[in-house]
Tab-separated table of C-alpha atoms in Angstrom:
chain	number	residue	atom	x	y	z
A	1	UNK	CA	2.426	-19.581	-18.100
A	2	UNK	CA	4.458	-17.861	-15.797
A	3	UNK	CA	3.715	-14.120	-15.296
A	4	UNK	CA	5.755	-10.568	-15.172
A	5	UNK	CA	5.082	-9.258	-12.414
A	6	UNK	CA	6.509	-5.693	-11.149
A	7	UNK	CA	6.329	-5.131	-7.561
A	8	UNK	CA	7.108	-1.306	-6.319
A	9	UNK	CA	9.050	-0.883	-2.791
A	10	UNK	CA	10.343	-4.895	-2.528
A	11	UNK	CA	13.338	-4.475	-0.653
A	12	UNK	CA	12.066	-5.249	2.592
A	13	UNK	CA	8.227	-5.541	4.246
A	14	UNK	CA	5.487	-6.807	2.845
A	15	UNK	CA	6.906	-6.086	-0.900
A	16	UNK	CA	9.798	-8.413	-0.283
A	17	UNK	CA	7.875	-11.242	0.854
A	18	UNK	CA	5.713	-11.003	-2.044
A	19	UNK	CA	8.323	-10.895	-4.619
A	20	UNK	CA	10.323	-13.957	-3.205
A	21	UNK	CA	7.049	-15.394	-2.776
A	22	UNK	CA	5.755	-14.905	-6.221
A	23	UNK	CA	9.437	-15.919	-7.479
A	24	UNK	CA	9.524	-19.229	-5.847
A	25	UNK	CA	5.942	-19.896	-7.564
A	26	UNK	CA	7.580	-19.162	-10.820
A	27	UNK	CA	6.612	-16.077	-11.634
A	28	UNK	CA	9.493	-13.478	-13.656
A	29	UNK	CA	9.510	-10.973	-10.877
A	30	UNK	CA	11.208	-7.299	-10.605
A	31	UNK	CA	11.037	-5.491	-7.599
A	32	UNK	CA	12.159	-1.922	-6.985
A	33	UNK	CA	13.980	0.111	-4.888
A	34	UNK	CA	15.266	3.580	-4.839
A	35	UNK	CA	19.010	1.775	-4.559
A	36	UNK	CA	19.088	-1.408	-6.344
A	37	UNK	CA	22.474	-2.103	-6.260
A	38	UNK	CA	21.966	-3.052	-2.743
A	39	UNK	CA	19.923	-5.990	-3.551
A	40	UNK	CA	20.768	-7.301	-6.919
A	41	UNK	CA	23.193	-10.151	-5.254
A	42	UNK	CA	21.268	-10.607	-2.173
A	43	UNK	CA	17.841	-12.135	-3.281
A	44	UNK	CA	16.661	-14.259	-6.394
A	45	UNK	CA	14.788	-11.622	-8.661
A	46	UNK	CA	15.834	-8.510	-10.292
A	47	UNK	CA	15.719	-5.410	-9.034
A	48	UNK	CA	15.106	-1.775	-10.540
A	49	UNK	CA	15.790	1.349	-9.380
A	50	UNK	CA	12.443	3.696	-9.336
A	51	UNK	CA	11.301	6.978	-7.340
A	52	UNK	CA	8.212	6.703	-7.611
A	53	UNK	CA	7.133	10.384	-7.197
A	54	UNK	CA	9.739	10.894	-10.432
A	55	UNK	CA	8.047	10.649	-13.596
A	56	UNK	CA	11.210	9.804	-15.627
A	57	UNK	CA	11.993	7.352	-13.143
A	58	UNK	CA	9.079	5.725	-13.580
A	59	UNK	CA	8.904	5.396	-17.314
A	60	UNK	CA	12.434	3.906	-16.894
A	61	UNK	CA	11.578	1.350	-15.127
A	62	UNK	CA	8.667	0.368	-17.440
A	63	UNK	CA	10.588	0.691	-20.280
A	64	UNK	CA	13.201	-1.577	-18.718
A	65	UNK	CA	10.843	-4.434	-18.324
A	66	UNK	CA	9.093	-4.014	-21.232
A	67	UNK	CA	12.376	-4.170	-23.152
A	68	UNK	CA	13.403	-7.607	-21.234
A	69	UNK	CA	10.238	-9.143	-21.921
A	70	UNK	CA	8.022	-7.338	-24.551
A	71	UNK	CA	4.767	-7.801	-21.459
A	72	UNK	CA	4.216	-6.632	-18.472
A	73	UNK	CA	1.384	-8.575	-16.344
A	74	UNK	CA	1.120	-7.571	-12.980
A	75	UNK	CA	1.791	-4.660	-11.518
A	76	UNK	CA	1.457	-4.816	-7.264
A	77	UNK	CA	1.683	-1.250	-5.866
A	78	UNK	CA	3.094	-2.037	-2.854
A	79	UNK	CA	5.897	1.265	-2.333
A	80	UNK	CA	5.134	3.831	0.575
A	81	UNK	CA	5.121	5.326	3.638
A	82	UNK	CA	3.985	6.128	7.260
A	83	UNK	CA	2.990	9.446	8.780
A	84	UNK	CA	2.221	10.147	11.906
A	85	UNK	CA	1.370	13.186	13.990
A	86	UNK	CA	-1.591	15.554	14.958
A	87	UNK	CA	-3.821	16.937	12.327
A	88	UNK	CA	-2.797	20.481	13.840
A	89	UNK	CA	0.854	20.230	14.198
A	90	UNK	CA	1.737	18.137	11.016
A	91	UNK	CA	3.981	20.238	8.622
A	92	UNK	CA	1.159	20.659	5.524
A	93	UNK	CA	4.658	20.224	2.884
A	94	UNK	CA	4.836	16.449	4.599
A	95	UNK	CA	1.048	15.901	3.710
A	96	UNK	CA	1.811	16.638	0.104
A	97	UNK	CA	4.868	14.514	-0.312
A	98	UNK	CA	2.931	12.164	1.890
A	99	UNK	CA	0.140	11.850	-0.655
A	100	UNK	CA	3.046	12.239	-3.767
A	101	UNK	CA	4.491	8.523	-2.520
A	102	UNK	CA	0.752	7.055	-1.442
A	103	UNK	CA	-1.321	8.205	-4.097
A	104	UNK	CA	0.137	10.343	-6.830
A	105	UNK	CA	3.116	7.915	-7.505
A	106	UNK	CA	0.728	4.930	-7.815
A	107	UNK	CA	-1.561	6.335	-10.060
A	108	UNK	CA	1.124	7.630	-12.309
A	109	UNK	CA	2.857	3.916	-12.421
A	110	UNK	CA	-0.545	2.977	-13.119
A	111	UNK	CA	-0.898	5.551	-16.470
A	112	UNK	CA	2.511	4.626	-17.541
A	113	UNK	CA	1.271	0.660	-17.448
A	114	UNK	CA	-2.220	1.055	-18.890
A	115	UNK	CA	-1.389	1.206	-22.608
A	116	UNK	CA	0.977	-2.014	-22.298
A	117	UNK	CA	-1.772	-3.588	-20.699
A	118	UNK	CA	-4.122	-2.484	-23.092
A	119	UNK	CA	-2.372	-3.572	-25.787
A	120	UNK	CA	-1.615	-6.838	-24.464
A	121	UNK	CA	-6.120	-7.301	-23.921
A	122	UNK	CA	-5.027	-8.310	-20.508
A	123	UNK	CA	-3.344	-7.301	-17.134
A	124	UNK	CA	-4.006	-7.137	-13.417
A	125	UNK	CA	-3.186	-4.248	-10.936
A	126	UNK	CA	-3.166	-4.903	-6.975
A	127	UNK	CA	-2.964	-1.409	-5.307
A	128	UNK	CA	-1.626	-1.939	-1.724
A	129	UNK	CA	-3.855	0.168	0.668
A	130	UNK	CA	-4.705	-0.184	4.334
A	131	UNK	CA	-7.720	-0.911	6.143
A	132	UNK	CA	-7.030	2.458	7.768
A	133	UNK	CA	-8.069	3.706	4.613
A	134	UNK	CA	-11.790	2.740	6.547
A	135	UNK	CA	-12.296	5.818	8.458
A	136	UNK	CA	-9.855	9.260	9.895
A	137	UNK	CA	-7.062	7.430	12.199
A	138	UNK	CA	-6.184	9.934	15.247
A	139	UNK	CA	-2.568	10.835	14.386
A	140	UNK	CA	-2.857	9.037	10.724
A	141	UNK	CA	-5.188	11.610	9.360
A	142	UNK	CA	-2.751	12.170	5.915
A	143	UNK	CA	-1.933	8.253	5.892
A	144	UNK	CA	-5.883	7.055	6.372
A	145	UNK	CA	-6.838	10.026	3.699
A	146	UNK	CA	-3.895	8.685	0.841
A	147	UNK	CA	-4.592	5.451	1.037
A	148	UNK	CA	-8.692	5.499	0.814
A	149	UNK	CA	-7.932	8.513	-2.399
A	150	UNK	CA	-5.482	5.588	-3.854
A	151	UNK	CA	-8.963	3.573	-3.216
A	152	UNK	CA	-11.365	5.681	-4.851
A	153	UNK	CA	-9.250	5.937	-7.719
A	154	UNK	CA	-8.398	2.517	-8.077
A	155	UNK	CA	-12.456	1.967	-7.994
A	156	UNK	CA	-12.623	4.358	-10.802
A	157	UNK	CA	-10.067	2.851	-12.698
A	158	UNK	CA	-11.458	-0.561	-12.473
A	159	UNK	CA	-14.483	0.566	-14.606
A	160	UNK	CA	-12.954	2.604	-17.178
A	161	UNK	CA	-10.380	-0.110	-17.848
A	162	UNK	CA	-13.034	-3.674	-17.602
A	163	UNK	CA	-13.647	-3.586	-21.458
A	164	UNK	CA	-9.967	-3.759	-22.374
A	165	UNK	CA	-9.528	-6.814	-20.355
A	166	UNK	CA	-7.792	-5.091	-17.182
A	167	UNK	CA	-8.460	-6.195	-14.029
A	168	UNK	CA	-7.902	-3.928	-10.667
A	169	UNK	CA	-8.522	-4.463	-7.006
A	170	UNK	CA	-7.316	-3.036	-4.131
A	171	UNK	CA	-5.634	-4.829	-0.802
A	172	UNK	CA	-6.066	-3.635	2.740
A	173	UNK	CA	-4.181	-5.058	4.977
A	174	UNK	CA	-4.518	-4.491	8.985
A	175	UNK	CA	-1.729	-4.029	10.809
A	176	UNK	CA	1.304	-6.674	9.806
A	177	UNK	CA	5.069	-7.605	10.701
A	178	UNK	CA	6.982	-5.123	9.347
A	179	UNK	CA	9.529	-2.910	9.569
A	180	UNK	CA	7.363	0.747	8.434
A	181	UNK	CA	8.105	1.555	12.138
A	182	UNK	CA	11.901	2.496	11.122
A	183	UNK	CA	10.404	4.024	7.688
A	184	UNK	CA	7.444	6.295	9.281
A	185	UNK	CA	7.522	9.662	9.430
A	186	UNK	CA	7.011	10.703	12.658
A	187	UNK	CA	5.548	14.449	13.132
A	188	UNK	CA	7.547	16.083	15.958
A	189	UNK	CA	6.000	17.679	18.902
A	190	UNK	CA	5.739	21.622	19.727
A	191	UNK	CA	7.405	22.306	22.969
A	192	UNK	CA	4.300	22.178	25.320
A	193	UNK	CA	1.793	20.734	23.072
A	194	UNK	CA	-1.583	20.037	23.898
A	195	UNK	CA	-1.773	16.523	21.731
A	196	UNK	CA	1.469	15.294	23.517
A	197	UNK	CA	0.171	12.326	26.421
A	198	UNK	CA	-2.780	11.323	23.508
A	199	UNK	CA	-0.003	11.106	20.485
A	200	UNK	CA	2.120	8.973	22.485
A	201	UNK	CA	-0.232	7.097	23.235
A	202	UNK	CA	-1.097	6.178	19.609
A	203	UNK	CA	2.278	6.094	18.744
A	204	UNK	CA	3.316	2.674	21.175
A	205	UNK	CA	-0.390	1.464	19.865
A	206	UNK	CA	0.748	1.197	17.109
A	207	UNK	CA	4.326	-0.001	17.304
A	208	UNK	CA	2.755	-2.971	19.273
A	209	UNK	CA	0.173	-3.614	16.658
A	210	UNK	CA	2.618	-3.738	14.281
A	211	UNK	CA	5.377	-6.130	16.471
A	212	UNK	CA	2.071	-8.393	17.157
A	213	UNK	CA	0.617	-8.294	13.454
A	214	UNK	CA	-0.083	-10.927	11.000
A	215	UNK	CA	2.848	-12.832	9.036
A	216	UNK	CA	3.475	-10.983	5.701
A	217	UNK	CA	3.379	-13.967	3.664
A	218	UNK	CA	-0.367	-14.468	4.183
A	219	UNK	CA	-0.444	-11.409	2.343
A	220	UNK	CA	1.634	-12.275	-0.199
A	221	UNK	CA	0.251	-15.833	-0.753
A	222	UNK	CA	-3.260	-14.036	-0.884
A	223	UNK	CA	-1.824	-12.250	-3.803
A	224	UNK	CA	-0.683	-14.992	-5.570
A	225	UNK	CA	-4.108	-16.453	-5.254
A	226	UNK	CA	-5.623	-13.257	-7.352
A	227	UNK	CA	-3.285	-13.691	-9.873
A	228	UNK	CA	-5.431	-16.321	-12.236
A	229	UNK	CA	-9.247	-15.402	-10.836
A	230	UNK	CA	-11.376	-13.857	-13.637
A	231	UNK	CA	-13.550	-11.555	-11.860
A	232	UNK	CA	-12.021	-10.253	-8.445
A	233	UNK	CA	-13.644	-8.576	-5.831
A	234	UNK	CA	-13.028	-4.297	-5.528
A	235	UNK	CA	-10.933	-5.134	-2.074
A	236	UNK	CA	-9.876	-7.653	-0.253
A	237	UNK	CA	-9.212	-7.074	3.381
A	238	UNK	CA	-6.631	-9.122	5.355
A	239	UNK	CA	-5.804	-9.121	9.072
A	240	UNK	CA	-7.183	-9.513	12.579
A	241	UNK	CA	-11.108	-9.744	12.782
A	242	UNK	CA	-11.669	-6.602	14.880
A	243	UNK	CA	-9.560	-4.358	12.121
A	244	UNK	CA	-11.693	-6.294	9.447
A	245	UNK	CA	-14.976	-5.905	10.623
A	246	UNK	CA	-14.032	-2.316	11.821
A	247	UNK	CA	-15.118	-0.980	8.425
A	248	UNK	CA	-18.749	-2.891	8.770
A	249	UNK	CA	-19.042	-1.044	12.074
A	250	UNK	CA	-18.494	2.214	10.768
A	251	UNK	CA	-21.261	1.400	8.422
A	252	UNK	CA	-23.956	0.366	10.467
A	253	UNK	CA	-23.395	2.496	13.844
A	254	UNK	CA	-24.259	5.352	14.496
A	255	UNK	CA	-21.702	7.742	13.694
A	256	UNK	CA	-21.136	9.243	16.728
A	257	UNK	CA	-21.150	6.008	18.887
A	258	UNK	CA	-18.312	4.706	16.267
A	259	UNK	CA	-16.224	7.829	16.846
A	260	UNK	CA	-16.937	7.257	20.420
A	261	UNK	CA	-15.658	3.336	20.327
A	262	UNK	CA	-12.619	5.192	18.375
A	263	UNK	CA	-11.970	7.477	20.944
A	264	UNK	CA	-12.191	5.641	23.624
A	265	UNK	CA	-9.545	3.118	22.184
A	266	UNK	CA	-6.872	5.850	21.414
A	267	UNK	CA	-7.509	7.531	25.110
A	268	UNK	CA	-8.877	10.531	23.630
């Protein structure tokens, strides 16, 4: 039977390729988007409009599903953002609304889900996160810190929701094709900053990590693949080996000689 599946941010990245993925597999997909109406004639599924730091905006959305299709199945919490900048200079009112569109927003879709889901004696939740999530980024301190709290909720979560026939696991991608680059938010420099050769640096890393990543759709067909499995793994990690096994690494080293390795890759 085919599924309803709601996917959060799917008007472009990684969230579109799902959805059109998921759609061409049969699946009843909505996607949203802050401004629907840009999308409803361009692509195949149905799009709603969501804020996803709004709470009304969110239980809109919900409701509007609900009231299409009486179930909701999958939820894929895909919807958020970059931030970039040193830990010193960053604007601490961008950290907040950085962790309102990474973390907060998620978990609230999540509450406003769990009794549908629970009534249903089934769902499945796939919270988006990153493998940065691993360990304190230089220059992604608020991004690396979001997404591993979106983690350690979702872990949380997982338990407290197992008897009711809810299944959660969390995704970590590396670094993929995208276009975040154009969506980041980029912390600007104090005139004569002390971070400024180092944070340029990072910042064309990046970028060319990004240009050079892994296709979205193995992401997305990954997805699909989680879809039917029973019992899933906590997180599944998916991109190049060195961001995979960077985790492991932080694990078993030392922890200075890891910071060191870290270091020494961002020119610091």
């Amino acid at each position: 039977m085919s599924k309803v599946v709601l996917i959060t941010g799917a008007s472009s990245g990684l969230g579109l390729t799902t959805a059109l993925y998921l759609h061409e597999k049969g699946h009843i997909v909505f996607g949203t988007s802050r401004n629907p109406k840009n999308y409803n004639n361009k692509y195949p599924f149905t799009f709603l409009p969501l804020e996803n730091t709004d709470s009304k905006s969110i239980q809109n959305c919900v409701k509007s599903v609900l009231s299409q299709y009486g179930r909701l199945n999958v939820l894929i919490n895909n919807a958020g953002v970059g931030i970039t900048g040193p830990m010193e200079e960053i604007e601490l009112s961008d950290v907040k609304h950085h962790f309102e569109v990474n973390c907060f927003g998620p978990l609230e879709i999540i509450r406003t889900i769990l009794p549908q889901m629970r009534e249903q004696g089934d769902g499945l939740i796939i919270n988006i996160t990153s493998i940065a999530a691993d360990m304190g980024l230089p220059f992604r301190g608020p991004y690396s810190a979001a997404k591993g709290a979106l983690e350690r909720m979702s872990e949380a979560l997982r338990m407290e929701t197992y008897a009711f026939g809810i299944r959660i696991c969390n995704i970590a991608p590396g670094d993929f094709v995208s276009n975040i680059a154009d969506r980041r938010h980029y912390t600007p420099l104090n005139e004569g900053s002390p971070y400024s050769k180092s944070y340029q640096f990072s910042l064309d890393e990046m970028n060319e990590h990004v240009n050079n990543g892994i296709n979205p759709k193995k992401i997305a067909k990954k997805i699909e693949s989680l879809i039917d499995i029973e019992k899933l793994k906590v997180r599944y990690k998916i991109g190049a080996p060195l961001q995979k096994i960077s985790g492991i690494l932080k694990s078993f080293l030392p922890s200075r000689i890891f910071e060191k390795l870290l270091m020494k890759h961002y020119k610091l």
